[in-house]
XYZ file of C-alpha atoms in Angstrom:
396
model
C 24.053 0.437 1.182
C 21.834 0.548 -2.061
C 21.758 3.472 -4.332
C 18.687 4.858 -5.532
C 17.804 6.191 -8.957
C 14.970 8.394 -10.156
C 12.543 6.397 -12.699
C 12.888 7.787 -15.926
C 15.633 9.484 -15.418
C 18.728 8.118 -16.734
C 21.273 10.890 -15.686
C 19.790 11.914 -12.576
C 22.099 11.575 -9.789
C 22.522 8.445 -7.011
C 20.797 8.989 -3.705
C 22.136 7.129 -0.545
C 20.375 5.980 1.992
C 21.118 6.631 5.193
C 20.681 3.547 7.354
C 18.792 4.126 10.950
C 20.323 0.611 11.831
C 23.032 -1.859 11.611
C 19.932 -3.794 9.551
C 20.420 -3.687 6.178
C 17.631 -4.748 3.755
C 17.868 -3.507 0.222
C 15.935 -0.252 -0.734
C 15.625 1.222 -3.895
C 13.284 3.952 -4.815
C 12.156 6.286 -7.615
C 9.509 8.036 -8.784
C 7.438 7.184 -11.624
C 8.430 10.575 -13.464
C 5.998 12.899 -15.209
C 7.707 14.981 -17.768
C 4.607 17.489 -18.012
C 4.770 18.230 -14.018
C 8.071 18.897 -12.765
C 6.786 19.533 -9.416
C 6.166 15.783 -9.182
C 10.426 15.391 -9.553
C 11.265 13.015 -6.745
C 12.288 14.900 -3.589
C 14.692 12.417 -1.458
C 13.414 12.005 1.759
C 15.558 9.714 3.488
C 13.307 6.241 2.721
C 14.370 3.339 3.802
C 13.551 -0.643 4.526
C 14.908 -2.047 7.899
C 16.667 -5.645 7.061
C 18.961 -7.693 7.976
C 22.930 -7.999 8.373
C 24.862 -11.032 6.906
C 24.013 -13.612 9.979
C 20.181 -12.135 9.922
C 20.135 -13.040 6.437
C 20.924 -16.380 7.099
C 18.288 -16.581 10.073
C 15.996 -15.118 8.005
C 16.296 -17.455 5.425
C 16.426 -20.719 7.431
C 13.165 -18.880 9.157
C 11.227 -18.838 6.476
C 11.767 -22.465 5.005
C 10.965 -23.633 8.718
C 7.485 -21.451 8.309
C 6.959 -23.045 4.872
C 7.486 -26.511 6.004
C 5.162 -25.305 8.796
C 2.309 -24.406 6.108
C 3.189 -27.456 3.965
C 2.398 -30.167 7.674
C -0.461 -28.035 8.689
C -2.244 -28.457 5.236
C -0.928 -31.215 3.195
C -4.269 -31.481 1.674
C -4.012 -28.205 0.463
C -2.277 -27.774 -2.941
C -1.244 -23.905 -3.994
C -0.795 -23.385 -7.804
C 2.283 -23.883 -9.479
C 1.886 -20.925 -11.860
C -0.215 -18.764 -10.076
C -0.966 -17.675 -6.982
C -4.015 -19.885 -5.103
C -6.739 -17.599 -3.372
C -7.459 -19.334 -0.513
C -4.459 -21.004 1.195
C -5.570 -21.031 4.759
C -3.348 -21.308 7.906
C -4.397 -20.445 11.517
C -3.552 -17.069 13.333
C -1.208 -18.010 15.181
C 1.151 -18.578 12.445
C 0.826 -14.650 11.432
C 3.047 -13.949 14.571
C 6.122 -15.284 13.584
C 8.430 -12.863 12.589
C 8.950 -12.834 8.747
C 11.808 -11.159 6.667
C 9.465 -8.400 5.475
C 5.808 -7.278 7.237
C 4.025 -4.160 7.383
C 0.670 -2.414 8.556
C -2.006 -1.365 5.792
C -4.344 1.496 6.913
C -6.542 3.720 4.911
C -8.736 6.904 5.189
C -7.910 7.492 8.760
C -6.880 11.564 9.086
C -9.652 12.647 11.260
C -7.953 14.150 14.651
C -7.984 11.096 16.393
C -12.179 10.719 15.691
C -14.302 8.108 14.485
C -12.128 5.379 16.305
C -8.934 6.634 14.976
C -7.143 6.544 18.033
C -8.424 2.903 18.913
C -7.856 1.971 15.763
C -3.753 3.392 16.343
C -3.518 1.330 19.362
C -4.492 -2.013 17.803
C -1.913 -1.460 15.035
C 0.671 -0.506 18.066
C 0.005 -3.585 19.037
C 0.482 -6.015 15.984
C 3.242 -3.965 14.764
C 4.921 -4.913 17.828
C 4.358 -8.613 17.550
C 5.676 -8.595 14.104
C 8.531 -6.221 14.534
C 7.344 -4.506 11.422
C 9.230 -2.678 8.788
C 6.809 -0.104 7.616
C 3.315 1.117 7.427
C 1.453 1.703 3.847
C -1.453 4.534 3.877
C -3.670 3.907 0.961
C -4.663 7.637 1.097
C -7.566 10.493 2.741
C -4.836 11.147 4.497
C -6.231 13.685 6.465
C -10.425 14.683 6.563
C -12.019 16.814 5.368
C -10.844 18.620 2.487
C -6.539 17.352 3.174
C -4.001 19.867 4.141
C -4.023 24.047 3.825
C -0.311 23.580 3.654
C 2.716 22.262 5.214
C 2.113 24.370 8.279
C -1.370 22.940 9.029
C -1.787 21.955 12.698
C -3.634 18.641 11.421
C -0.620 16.988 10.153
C 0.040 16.588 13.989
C -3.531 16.211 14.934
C -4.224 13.466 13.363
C -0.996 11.448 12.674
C 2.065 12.570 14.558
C -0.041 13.031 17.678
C -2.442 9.949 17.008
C 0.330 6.847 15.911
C 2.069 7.503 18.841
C 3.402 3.845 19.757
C 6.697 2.807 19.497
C 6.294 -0.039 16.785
C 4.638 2.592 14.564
C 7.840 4.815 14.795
C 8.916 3.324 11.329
C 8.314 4.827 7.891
C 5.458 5.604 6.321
C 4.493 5.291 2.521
C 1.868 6.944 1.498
C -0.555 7.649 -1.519
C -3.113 10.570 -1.940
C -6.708 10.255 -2.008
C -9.306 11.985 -3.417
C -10.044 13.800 0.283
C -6.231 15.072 -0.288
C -6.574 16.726 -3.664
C -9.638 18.884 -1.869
C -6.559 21.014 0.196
C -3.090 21.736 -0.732
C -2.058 18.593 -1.890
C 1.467 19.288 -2.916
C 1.543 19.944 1.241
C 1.482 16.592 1.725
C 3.875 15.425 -1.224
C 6.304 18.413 0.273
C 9.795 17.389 2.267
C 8.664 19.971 5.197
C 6.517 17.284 5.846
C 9.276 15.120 7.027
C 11.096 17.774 8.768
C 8.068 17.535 10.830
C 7.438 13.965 11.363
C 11.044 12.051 10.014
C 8.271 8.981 8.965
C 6.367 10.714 6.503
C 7.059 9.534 3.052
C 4.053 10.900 0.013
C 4.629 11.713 -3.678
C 2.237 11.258 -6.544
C 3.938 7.999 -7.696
C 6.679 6.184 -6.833
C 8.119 2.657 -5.969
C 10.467 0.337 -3.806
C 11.934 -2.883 -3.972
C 12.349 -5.395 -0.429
C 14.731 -8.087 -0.653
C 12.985 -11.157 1.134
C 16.156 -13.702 1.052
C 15.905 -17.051 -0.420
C 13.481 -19.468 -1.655
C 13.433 -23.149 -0.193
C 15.130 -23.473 -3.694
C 17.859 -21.338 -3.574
C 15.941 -18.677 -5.539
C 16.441 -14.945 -4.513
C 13.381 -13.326 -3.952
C 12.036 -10.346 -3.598
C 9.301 -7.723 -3.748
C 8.523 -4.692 -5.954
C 6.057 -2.024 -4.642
C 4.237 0.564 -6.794
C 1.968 3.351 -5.614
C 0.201 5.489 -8.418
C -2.407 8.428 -8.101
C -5.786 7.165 -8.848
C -7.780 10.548 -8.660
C -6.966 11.970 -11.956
C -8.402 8.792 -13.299
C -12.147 9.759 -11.714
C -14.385 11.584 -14.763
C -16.598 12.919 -12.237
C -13.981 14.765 -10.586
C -12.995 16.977 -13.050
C -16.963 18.156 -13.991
C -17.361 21.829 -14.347
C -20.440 21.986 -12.113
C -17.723 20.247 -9.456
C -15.599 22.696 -7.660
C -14.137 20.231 -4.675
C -11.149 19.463 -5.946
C -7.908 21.291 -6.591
C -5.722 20.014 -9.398
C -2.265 21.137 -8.665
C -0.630 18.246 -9.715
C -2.741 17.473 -12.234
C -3.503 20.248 -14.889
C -4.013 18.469 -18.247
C -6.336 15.356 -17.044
C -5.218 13.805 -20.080
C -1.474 14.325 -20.304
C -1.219 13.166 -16.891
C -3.076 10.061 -16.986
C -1.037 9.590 -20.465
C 2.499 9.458 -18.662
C 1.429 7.652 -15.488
C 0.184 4.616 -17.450
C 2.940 4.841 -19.844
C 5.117 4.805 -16.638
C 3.883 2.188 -14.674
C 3.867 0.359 -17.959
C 7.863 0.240 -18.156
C 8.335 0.173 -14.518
C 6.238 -3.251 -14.664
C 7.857 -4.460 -17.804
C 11.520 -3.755 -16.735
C 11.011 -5.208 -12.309
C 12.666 -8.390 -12.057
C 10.528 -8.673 -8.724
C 9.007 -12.401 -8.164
C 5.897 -10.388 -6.365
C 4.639 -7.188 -7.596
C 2.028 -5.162 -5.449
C 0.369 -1.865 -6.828
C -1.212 0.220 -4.126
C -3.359 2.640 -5.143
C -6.202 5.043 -3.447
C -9.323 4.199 -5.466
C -11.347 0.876 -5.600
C -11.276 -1.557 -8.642
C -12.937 -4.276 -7.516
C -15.292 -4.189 -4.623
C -19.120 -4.447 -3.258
C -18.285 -1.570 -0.698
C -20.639 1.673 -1.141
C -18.123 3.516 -3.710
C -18.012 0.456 -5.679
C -15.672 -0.250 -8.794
C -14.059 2.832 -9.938
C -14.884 2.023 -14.272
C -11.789 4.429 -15.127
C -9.044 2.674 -13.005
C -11.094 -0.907 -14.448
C -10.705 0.048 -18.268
C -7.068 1.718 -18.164
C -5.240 0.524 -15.174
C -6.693 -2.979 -14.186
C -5.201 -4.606 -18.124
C -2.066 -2.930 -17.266
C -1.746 -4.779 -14.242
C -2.855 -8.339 -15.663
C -0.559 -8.194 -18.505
C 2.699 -7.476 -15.996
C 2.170 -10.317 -13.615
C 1.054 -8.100 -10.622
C -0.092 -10.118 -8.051
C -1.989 -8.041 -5.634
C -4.097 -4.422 -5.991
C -3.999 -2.854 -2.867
C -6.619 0.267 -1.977
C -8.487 2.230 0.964
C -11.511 4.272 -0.763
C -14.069 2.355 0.458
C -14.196 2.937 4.532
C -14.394 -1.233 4.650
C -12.223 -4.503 4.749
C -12.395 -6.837 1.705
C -10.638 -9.462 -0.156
C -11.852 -10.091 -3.586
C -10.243 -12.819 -5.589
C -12.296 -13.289 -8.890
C -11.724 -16.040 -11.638
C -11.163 -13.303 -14.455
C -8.567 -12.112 -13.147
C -4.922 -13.229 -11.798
C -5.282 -10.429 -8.979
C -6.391 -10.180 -5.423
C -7.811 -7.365 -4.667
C -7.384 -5.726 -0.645
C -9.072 -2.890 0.717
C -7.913 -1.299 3.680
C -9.681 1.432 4.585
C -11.070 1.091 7.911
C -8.722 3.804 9.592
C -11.260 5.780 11.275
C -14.821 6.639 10.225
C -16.789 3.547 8.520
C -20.345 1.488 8.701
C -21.224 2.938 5.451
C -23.281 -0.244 4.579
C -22.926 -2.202 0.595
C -22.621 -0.572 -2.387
C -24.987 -1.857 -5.330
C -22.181 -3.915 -6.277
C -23.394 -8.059 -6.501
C -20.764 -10.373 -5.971
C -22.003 -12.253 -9.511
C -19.002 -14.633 -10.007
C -18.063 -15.673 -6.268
C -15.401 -13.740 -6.162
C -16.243 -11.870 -2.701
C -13.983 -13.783 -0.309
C -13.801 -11.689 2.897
C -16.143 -8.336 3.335
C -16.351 -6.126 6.894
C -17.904 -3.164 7.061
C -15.966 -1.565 9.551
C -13.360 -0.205 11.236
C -9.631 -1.942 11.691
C -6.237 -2.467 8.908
C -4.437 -5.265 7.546
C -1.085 -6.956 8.516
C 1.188 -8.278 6.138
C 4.080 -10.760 6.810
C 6.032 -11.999 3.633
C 8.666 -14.931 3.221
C 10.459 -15.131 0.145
C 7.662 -17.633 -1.307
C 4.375 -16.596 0.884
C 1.941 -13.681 1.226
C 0.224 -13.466 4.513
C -2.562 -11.096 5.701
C -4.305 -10.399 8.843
C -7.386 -8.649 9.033
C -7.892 -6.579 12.287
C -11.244 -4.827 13.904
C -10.516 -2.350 16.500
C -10.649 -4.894 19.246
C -8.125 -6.553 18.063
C -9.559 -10.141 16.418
C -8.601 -11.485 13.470
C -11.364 -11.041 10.913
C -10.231 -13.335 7.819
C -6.763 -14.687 6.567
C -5.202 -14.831 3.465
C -2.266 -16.717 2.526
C -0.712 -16.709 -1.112
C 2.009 -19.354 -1.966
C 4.343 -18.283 -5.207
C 6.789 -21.251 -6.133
């Protein structure tokens, strides 16, 4: 059993987790603290990470060497980077269904009572999760259409998730972040622990972040990986215009002082993880050719954060699409995952100038991800189930 510790806060109290199996995988958890909004003070919620006991450790371990040599015969010709991660390590589908020490489901912009091809899009993840036995699911936000929750009473918390992700692999946790549809309702609904009372897999605050412990490298090397989810929609200008009057800023008052502490906050939670991967999952686009485009705020504030703390991947929803951008500029791959429900909103303006477009579907579907301690692997899914493009990233 792990203890976890608010971010931030030196003398707040231990939490425990309460472990829903004789699995253990290390947890930890804590909010990236904002000392102007003490609503945002991290509410425990019971989060957790399903792992492994002693003699699963060893399995997993031996398992993933055995999937590395796999990678390493399959595509000798095919040399990853030593120092950073390659873009384009291919491997064939079939290898995405072995069972990895860590994998999870990545939907966004999906709350729309079961609409749009919600509910088809629910049964296809039933239906990977269950292949890979996975650990969690990650909602990159527009949580719930149109204008988010009235509070944490409203019907469509059940209407379009409890009542919609109704298979059995998808009874596992859920981490979400907000999106800008969610700051046009009650917003602190959704970051509220009656949530959870309702639906024990609900996990959303502002900011916050977890570590996984994937076992060891072929090397001996424990690995493991660091997850950080940050509120993008303060960051959008055009949000806060007088003339607009869609959004409601309750966690947010001072534009400013917020953005302030959540980059000064991610900052040292970057700086101080010991994590070999680091993933940042946030709601709005940075890079993308999608109709919304590349979000300029999160691109001059966030993005140089992000490069200059060895993050290796920028996860997103936003765009109602599935991409995978890996430019030359930049150290990061960039996934968006936001096919949950209604989509086909066609290219944004956006040219893809410097090649660095690898994968773009304008539809509907999510992503799978299955990590060993030294490989990355993504699925993407349509709604009938095929595998649209694969991504493998190999960290030595």
């Amino acid at each position: 059993m792990r203890q976890l510790n608010s971010i931030g806060d030196e003398e707040a109290g231990t939490l425990e987790v309460e472990l829903l199996s004789d699995e253990v995988r290390a947890l930890e958890v804590g909010l990236l603290s904002d000392e102007v909004h003490p609503s945002l003070q991290f509410q425990p919620r019971r989060p957790w990470c399903r792992g492994w006991a002693i003699f699963g450790v060893i399995v997993c371990t031996f398992s993933a060497v055995y999937l590395i040599l796999l990678l390493g015969t399959s595509h000798s010709s095919t040399v990853c980077g030593a120092r950073s991660l390659d873009p384009l390590c291919g491997i064939s589908a079939q290898k995405s269904q072995t069972v990895a020490p860590l994998n999870f489901l990545v939907v966004g912009d999906w709350g729309q009572d079961g609409l749009f091809n919600q509910t088809i899009v629910a049964e296809q993840m039933g239906i990977v999760g269950t292949k890979l036995n996975i650990d969690f699911v990650i909602s990159t936000g527009d949580n719930f259409y149109e204008k988010g929750l009235t509070g944490p009473d409203d019907t469509q918390f059940t209407t379009s998730f409890s009542d919609v992700y109704t298979q059995e692999s998808l009874q596992t946790p859920w981490y979400s972040v907000l999106g800008n549809r969610d700051y046009r309702g009650n917003v602190t609904a959704q970051v509220a622990k009656e949530l959870t009372i309702h639906d024990s897999r609900w996990f959303c605050s502002a900011t916050y972040q977890f570590v996984c412990d994937l076992g060891f490298s072929d090397q001996g090397e424990r690995m493991d990986v660091e997850f950080f989810f940050v509120d993008t929609n303060p960051f959008v200008e055009s949000y806060w215009m007088e003339n607009n009057k869609d959004y409601i800023w309750q966690l947010a008052i001072s534009r400013e002082d917020y953005i302030a502490h959540e980059l000064k906050n991610l900052t040292s939670a970057l700086e101080t993880s010991n994590a070999k991967w680091k993933i940042v999952v946030g709601h709005h686009t940075m890079r993308c050719v999608g109709k919304h485009g590349e979000t300029q705020e999160l691109f001059a504030q966030m993005l140089p954060i992000l490069e200059a703390n060895g993050v290796d991947i920028y996860i997103n929803g936003h765009d109602h699409c599935l991409q995978h951008i890996k430019r030359f500029d930049s150290p990061l791959h960039f996934l968006t995952s936001g096919g949950g429900s209604e989509a086909w909103r066609g290219r944004g303006n956006n040219e893809n100038k410097d090649g660095g477009l690898q994968f773009y579907y304008d539809g509907q579907g999510f992503a799978a991800v299955s990590m060993a301690p030294s490989l990355f692997h993504v699925d993407f899914y349509d709604i009938s189930g095929n595998i649209l493009h694969t991504v493998n990233l190999l960290k030595n």
